[in-house]
Amino acid sequence: MDEFPAPTSPYIQFAGLFSPDRPLVLESGKTLPHVQVAYEEYGRPDASGENTIFVCHALTGDSHAARHTPDDLPGWWDTMVGPGRPVDTDVFHVVCANVLGGCAGTTGPCSAGPDGRPYGPEFPAVTVGDMVAVHRELLAHLGISRLHSVIGGSLGGMQALEWLLQHPGDARNFTLIATAARSTADNLAANAVCRAAIRSDPGFSDGRYAEIPGHPGPVDGLGTARMIAHLTYMSAESLETKFGRRRQPAKTGTGPSYGPYAVERYLEHQARKLVARFDANSYLCLTAAMDAYDAFARPHAVDPGTAPSVHLFSFASDRLFGAESTRHLHEQLSAAGLTVREYRDTSSAAGHDAFLLEVPGYLAHMDTLLAPTDHIRV
């Protein structure tokens, strides 16, 4: 079993996909002879075999989208997935898998390479398309050939978009939330600073920190990267409302090196949470995949005559993927001949992270969108 930094739900499952005779051929041309995938399932397939929803996770997510039982660990999308939620696990069979290049059980930089050592910086570059290829292979392994829906937010939305463009017949509908068809220069700049913070940490050791017994890795650099990124996930209004200039001195350290403000303590807390469960090389790998993604820069497989339903959700307070990103995505989907139903929430000031939160109007729309249809037996 591939190792990963954080404890996960006991409901996690693993699938071994591909083989030396039939390796995963990445878009770069490089190959992976074996891929382990960590995934979780909720609910059960119905008699039609078409009640499955595939949930794609964001940058630092994993397969644990929601609690399986009340005493299970919290999931990253408990607001969306679960009994009585829009992705209703009493009705739908739900699959969520850790992405290729991740660090929560799926093959990635912290996995053992062919020589038995962690891949580290030698792990090949992966793309959003490569992630989707592994998702589809997992579904084939599970015997699922047709989906009710593919849904995801942020990087998960990019996966859903790529799936739509390259394999539109795989699902009845695709839902893209708080996402973009390509990163803006502002997005690229933020990720560049995050990666520089990781590389500049002496503990990075040229990316080979996992080979050093007892070495903690670039925890300070990864923590700083998380602080930078988190500022793009929240809106200026939400930061002001939640923290303002409220003071909360650091428990350790004094003087000008340590700001006395609550917002600084909050960002430090977010940094500590991430470094306890995430691998720095995976962070580099996955942000690079997001940066490289340009959905409409190559041909797609969409046939307007048989196109699935497409739903686009965005948030007015989102400063990571703002109005211009949403407008570009909508225009390009429409130009491809797709009919796109768009909902833009103006009620939440939470910013990009609103897609993970209890936003009543947004969740109500999702509930209506995902209501069981005639082909699903409740």
XYZ file of N, CA and C in Angstrom, residues 136-269:
402
model
N -11.652 7.137 -15.137
C -12.425 6.288 -16.043
C -11.976 4.832 -15.941
N -10.686 4.618 -15.732
C -10.190 3.257 -15.564
C -10.732 2.650 -14.264
N -10.837 3.469 -13.219
C -11.406 2.985 -11.971
C -12.861 2.569 -12.185
N -13.625 3.365 -12.893
C -15.020 3.017 -13.144
C -15.133 1.722 -13.939
N -14.252 1.525 -14.913
C -14.250 0.267 -15.665
C -13.952 -0.906 -14.728
N -13.016 -0.690 -13.811
C -12.669 -1.710 -12.813
C -13.881 -2.048 -11.945
N -14.716 -1.038 -11.645
C -15.900 -1.238 -10.816
C -17.106 -1.722 -11.622
N -16.956 -1.831 -12.933
C -18.049 -2.298 -13.774
C -19.097 -1.247 -14.059
N -18.732 0.016 -13.997
C -19.666 1.122 -14.231
C -19.362 1.752 -15.585
N -20.329 1.722 -16.486
C -20.098 2.220 -17.839
C -20.806 3.535 -18.137
N -21.760 3.910 -17.312
C -22.540 5.117 -17.572
C -22.857 5.792 -16.248
N -22.693 7.103 -16.179
C -22.888 7.863 -14.957
C -24.129 8.739 -15.043
N -24.749 8.950 -13.907
C -25.792 9.974 -13.843
C -25.156 11.349 -13.962
N -24.028 11.550 -13.249
C -23.429 12.879 -13.232
C -21.957 12.814 -12.864
N -21.211 13.790 -13.361
C -19.860 14.085 -12.903
C -19.907 15.483 -12.318
N -19.384 15.639 -11.112
C -19.496 16.918 -10.417
C -18.184 17.224 -9.703
N -17.798 18.496 -9.712
C -16.594 18.879 -8.987
C -16.448 20.381 -8.913
N -15.672 20.836 -7.920
C -15.398 22.252 -7.749
C -13.915 22.535 -7.809
N -13.544 23.716 -8.317
C -12.151 24.143 -8.411
C -11.364 23.188 -9.315
N -10.272 22.583 -8.845
C -9.578 21.580 -9.654
C -10.522 20.432 -9.992
N -11.441 20.107 -9.092
C -12.447 19.094 -9.397
C -13.344 19.510 -10.542
N -13.642 20.810 -10.630
C -14.414 21.319 -11.749
C -13.666 21.218 -13.056
N -12.349 21.410 -13.006
C -11.529 21.228 -14.209
C -11.571 19.779 -14.681
N -11.540 18.844 -13.733
C -11.648 17.432 -14.098
C -12.997 17.147 -14.747
N -14.074 17.683 -14.151
C -15.405 17.482 -14.727
C -15.491 18.100 -16.120
N -14.894 19.258 -16.314
C -14.883 19.915 -17.614
C -14.119 19.089 -18.639
N -12.940 18.605 -18.278
C -12.158 17.783 -19.204
C -12.914 16.512 -19.562
N -13.553 15.918 -18.585
C -14.352 14.711 -18.817
C -15.467 15.008 -19.809
N -16.149 16.123 -19.616
C -17.220 16.541 -20.523
C -16.713 16.697 -21.949
N -15.592 17.379 -22.115
C -15.103 17.691 -23.453
C -14.562 16.478 -24.187
N -13.931 15.565 -23.454
C -13.297 14.424 -24.119
C -14.159 13.167 -24.133
N -15.062 13.041 -23.171
C -15.897 11.834 -23.080
C -17.331 12.226 -22.709
N -17.994 13.012 -23.538
C -19.314 13.553 -23.173
C -20.391 12.486 -23.010
N -20.202 11.329 -23.598
C -21.204 10.284 -23.490
C -21.148 9.494 -22.201
N -20.179 9.798 -21.340
C -20.023 9.022 -20.107
C -21.084 9.332 -19.059
N -21.741 10.497 -19.148
C -22.681 10.899 -18.097
C -23.859 11.665 -18.684
N -24.962 11.627 -17.953
C -26.152 12.382 -18.365
C -25.951 13.872 -18.168
N -25.226 14.251 -17.124
C -24.969 15.678 -16.932
C -23.635 15.891 -16.231
N -23.118 17.072 -16.437
C -21.845 17.489 -15.864
C -22.067 18.809 -15.141
N -21.556 18.883 -13.928
C -21.731 20.088 -13.117
C -20.375 20.645 -12.729
N -20.110 21.863 -13.146
C -18.812 22.514 -12.961
C -19.004 23.668 -11.978
N -18.298 23.618 -10.861
C -18.537 24.577 -9.782
C -17.271 25.348 -9.447
N -17.372 26.672 -9.372
C -16.254 27.526 -8.941
C -14.964 27.119 -9.631
N -14.995 27.110 -10.960
C -13.842 26.605 -11.707
C -13.587 27.456 -12.936
N -12.621 27.023 -13.736
C -12.230 27.787 -14.920
C -11.717 26.840 -15.991
N -11.741 27.311 -17.231
C -11.193 26.534 -18.340
C -9.683 26.690 -18.433
N -9.169 27.744 -17.824
C -7.719 27.968 -17.800
C -7.418 28.976 -16.704
N -6.210 28.927 -16.204
C -5.797 29.851 -15.150
C -5.430 31.205 -15.734
N -5.742 32.263 -15.006
C -5.341 33.604 -15.399
C -3.895 33.855 -14.963
N -3.324 34.961 -15.417
C -1.977 35.329 -14.981
C -1.944 35.514 -13.461
N -3.037 36.009 -12.902
C -3.120 36.188 -11.452
C -3.066 34.828 -10.751
N -3.798 33.852 -11.273
C -3.752 32.493 -10.721
C -2.347 31.912 -10.828
N -1.731 32.066 -11.987
C -0.390 31.532 -12.213
C 0.607 32.156 -11.244
N 0.456 33.457 -11.022
C 1.379 34.152 -10.126
C 1.257 33.635 -8.697
N 0.030 33.444 -8.218
C -0.170 32.950 -6.858
C 0.455 31.570 -6.694
N 0.230 30.680 -7.670
C 0.816 29.340 -7.585
C 2.340 29.382 -7.683
N 2.865 30.316 -8.467
C 4.317 30.439 -8.573
C 4.941 30.787 -7.227
N 4.301 31.714 -6.498
C 4.821 32.107 -5.185
C 4.707 30.939 -4.204
N 3.607 30.190 -4.285
C 3.446 29.009 -3.421
C 4.563 28.002 -3.664
N 4.847 27.731 -4.919
C 5.897 26.755 -5.235
C 7.266 27.266 -4.828
N 7.494 28.577 -4.975
C 8.772 29.153 -4.561
C 8.955 29.018 -3.053
N 7.873 29.179 -2.297
C 7.962 29.034 -0.844
C 8.392 27.616 -0.476
N 7.856 26.625 -1.170
C 8.219 25.230 -0.901
C 9.670 24.968 -1.282
N 10.060 25.398 -2.472
C 11.427 25.131 -2.948
C 12.474 25.825 -2.099
N 12.124 26.994 -1.536
C 13.109 27.772 -0.777
C 13.319 27.245 0.639
N 12.464 26.344 1.089
C 12.617 25.749 2.415
C 13.825 24.805 2.385
N 14.800 24.990 3.282
C 15.964 24.091 3.298
C 15.571 22.618 3.417
N 14.414 22.365 4.010
C 13.958 20.993 4.162
C 13.462 20.365 2.875
N 13.381 21.155 1.800
C 12.918 20.609 0.521
C 13.914 19.602 -0.047
N 15.201 19.844 0.160
C 16.260 18.902 -0.253
C 16.101 18.463 -1.701
N 15.873 19.435 -2.587
C 15.697 19.157 -4.017
C 14.566 18.172 -4.277
N 13.600 18.142 -3.389
C 12.451 17.274 -3.568
C 12.653 15.849 -3.091
N 13.808 15.548 -2.503
C 14.119 14.166 -2.105
C 14.008 13.957 -0.599
N 13.251 14.800 0.059
C 13.131 14.740 1.516
C 12.542 13.419 2.004
N 11.696 12.773 1.187
C 11.068 11.531 1.628
C 12.057 10.373 1.720
N 13.226 10.537 1.113
C 14.241 9.479 1.157
C 15.069 9.544 2.438
N 14.920 10.613 3.194
C 15.745 10.827 4.391
C 14.964 10.367 5.618
N 15.394 9.303 6.301
C 14.651 8.805 7.465
C 14.443 9.886 8.526
N 13.215 10.016 8.973
C 12.896 10.975 10.017
C 12.866 12.418 9.582
N 13.065 12.685 8.305
C 13.094 14.064 7.804
C 11.668 14.594 7.679
N 11.365 15.743 8.257
C 9.989 16.248 8.209
C 9.590 16.834 6.866
N 10.569 17.112 6.003
C 10.256 17.739 4.732
C 10.100 19.241 4.869
N 9.710 19.904 3.793
C 9.618 21.375 3.796
C 8.332 21.874 4.434
N 8.176 21.601 5.724
C 6.902 21.929 6.378
C 6.659 23.435 6.447
N 7.717 24.205 6.662
C 7.530 25.657 6.723
C 7.155 26.213 5.360
N 7.825 25.730 4.326
C 7.525 26.196 2.979
C 6.129 25.803 2.533
N 5.739 24.562 2.824
C 4.398 24.121 2.467
C 3.354 24.902 3.260
N 3.632 25.160 4.532
C 2.703 25.942 5.339
C 2.531 27.350 4.790
N 3.640 27.978 4.374
C 3.554 29.316 3.791
C 2.769 29.278 2.490
N 2.983 28.234 1.687
C 2.227 28.084 0.442
C 0.729 28.022 0.730
N 0.373 27.297 1.773
C -1.041 27.188 2.126
C -1.604 28.537 2.561
N -0.827 29.321 3.306
C -1.286 30.628 3.737
C -1.535 31.531 2.538
N -0.612 31.491 1.582
C -0.780 32.306 0.371
C -2.026 31.882 -0.388
N -2.155 30.570 -0.598
C -3.295 30.063 -1.359
C -4.613 30.369 -0.661
N -4.616 30.265 0.669
C -5.861 30.459 1.403
C -6.393 31.877 1.221
N -5.509 32.822 1.017
C -5.958 34.186 0.762
C -6.742 34.286 -0.540
N -6.469 33.401 -1.491
C -7.230 33.408 -2.736
C -8.551 32.673 -2.595
N -8.674 31.853 -1.539
C -9.905 31.093 -1.332
C -10.966 31.908 -0.598
N -10.530 32.915 0.158
C -11.473 33.766 0.890
C -11.568 35.130 0.207
N -12.667 35.796 0.407
C -12.808 37.142 -0.144
C -12.298 38.163 0.867
N -11.969 39.362 0.370
C -11.540 40.439 1.263
C -12.644 40.764 2.264
N -13.900 40.707 1.808
C -15.029 41.015 2.695
C -15.130 39.989 3.818
N -14.943 38.708 3.491
C -15.070 37.678 4.525
C -13.944 37.786 5.548
N -12.740 38.122 5.096
C -11.631 38.318 6.030
C -11.906 39.501 6.964
N -12.421 40.574 6.391
C -12.708 41.763 7.192
C -13.798 41.471 8.220
N -14.845 40.776 7.776
C -15.960 40.468 8.678
C -15.528 39.535 9.804
N -14.732 38.537 9.439
C -14.349 37.509 10.411
C -13.262 37.990 11.376
N -12.334 38.813 10.869
C -11.173 39.167 11.688
C -10.988 40.667 11.903
N -11.217 41.457 10.864
C -10.930 42.882 10.970
C -9.510 43.103 11.471
N -9.351 44.016 12.430
C -8.039 44.280 13.029
C -7.951 43.713 14.456
N -8.798 42.732 14.716
C -8.804 42.126 16.048
C -7.435 41.535 16.376
N -7.005 41.758 17.611
C -5.681 41.298 18.029
C -5.753 39.927 18.691
N -4.750 39.135 18.391
C -4.594 37.819 19.009
C -3.098 37.483 18.979
N -2.366 37.924 19.983
C -0.915 37.728 19.976
C -0.538 36.258 19.858
N 0.624 36.013 19.271
C 1.134 34.648 19.131
C 1.453 34.074 20.511
N 1.229 32.767 20.676
C 1.527 32.113 21.952
C 3.030 32.013 22.187
N 3.778 31.929 21.097
C 5.237 31.907 21.198
C 5.799 32.965 20.263
N 6.821 33.660 20.721
C 7.440 34.678 19.882
C 6.791 36.028 20.072
N 7.617 37.037 20.185
C 7.139 38.405 20.340
C 7.939 39.321 19.437
N 7.538 40.569 19.400
C 8.254 41.553 18.609
C 7.717 41.649 17.195
N 8.361 42.486 16.374
C 7.842 42.755 15.028
C 7.844 41.543 14.105
N 8.586 40.466 14.468
C 8.582 39.271 13.622
C 7.253 38.530 13.681
N 6.451 38.807 14.712
C 5.178 38.119 14.904
C 4.072 39.150 15.002
N 3.242 39.213 13.973
C 2.138 40.153 14.009
C 1.153 39.794 15.105
N 0.499 40.792 15.686
C -0.402 40.543 16.813
C -1.858 40.315 16.397
N -2.117 40.020 15.124
C -3.490 40.038 14.630
C -4.094 38.643 14.485
N -5.389 38.570 14.711
C -6.104 37.293 14.662
C -6.040 36.658 13.283
N -6.029 37.476 12.240
C -5.991 36.914 10.893
C -4.686 36.148 10.658
N -3.602 36.613 11.287
C -2.332 35.897 11.158
C -2.395 34.547 11.867
N -3.012 34.528 13.041
C -3.148 33.260 13.768
C -4.001 32.274 12.961
N -5.029 32.798 12.305
C -5.900 31.942 11.495
C -5.132 31.306 10.345
N -4.336 32.103 9.648
C -3.559 31.562 8.532
C -2.515 30.558 9.014
N -1.934 30.825 10.158
C -0.987 29.865 10.732
C -1.678 28.544 11.049
N -2.901 28.639 11.538
C -3.687 27.434 11.827
C -3.950 26.640 10.551
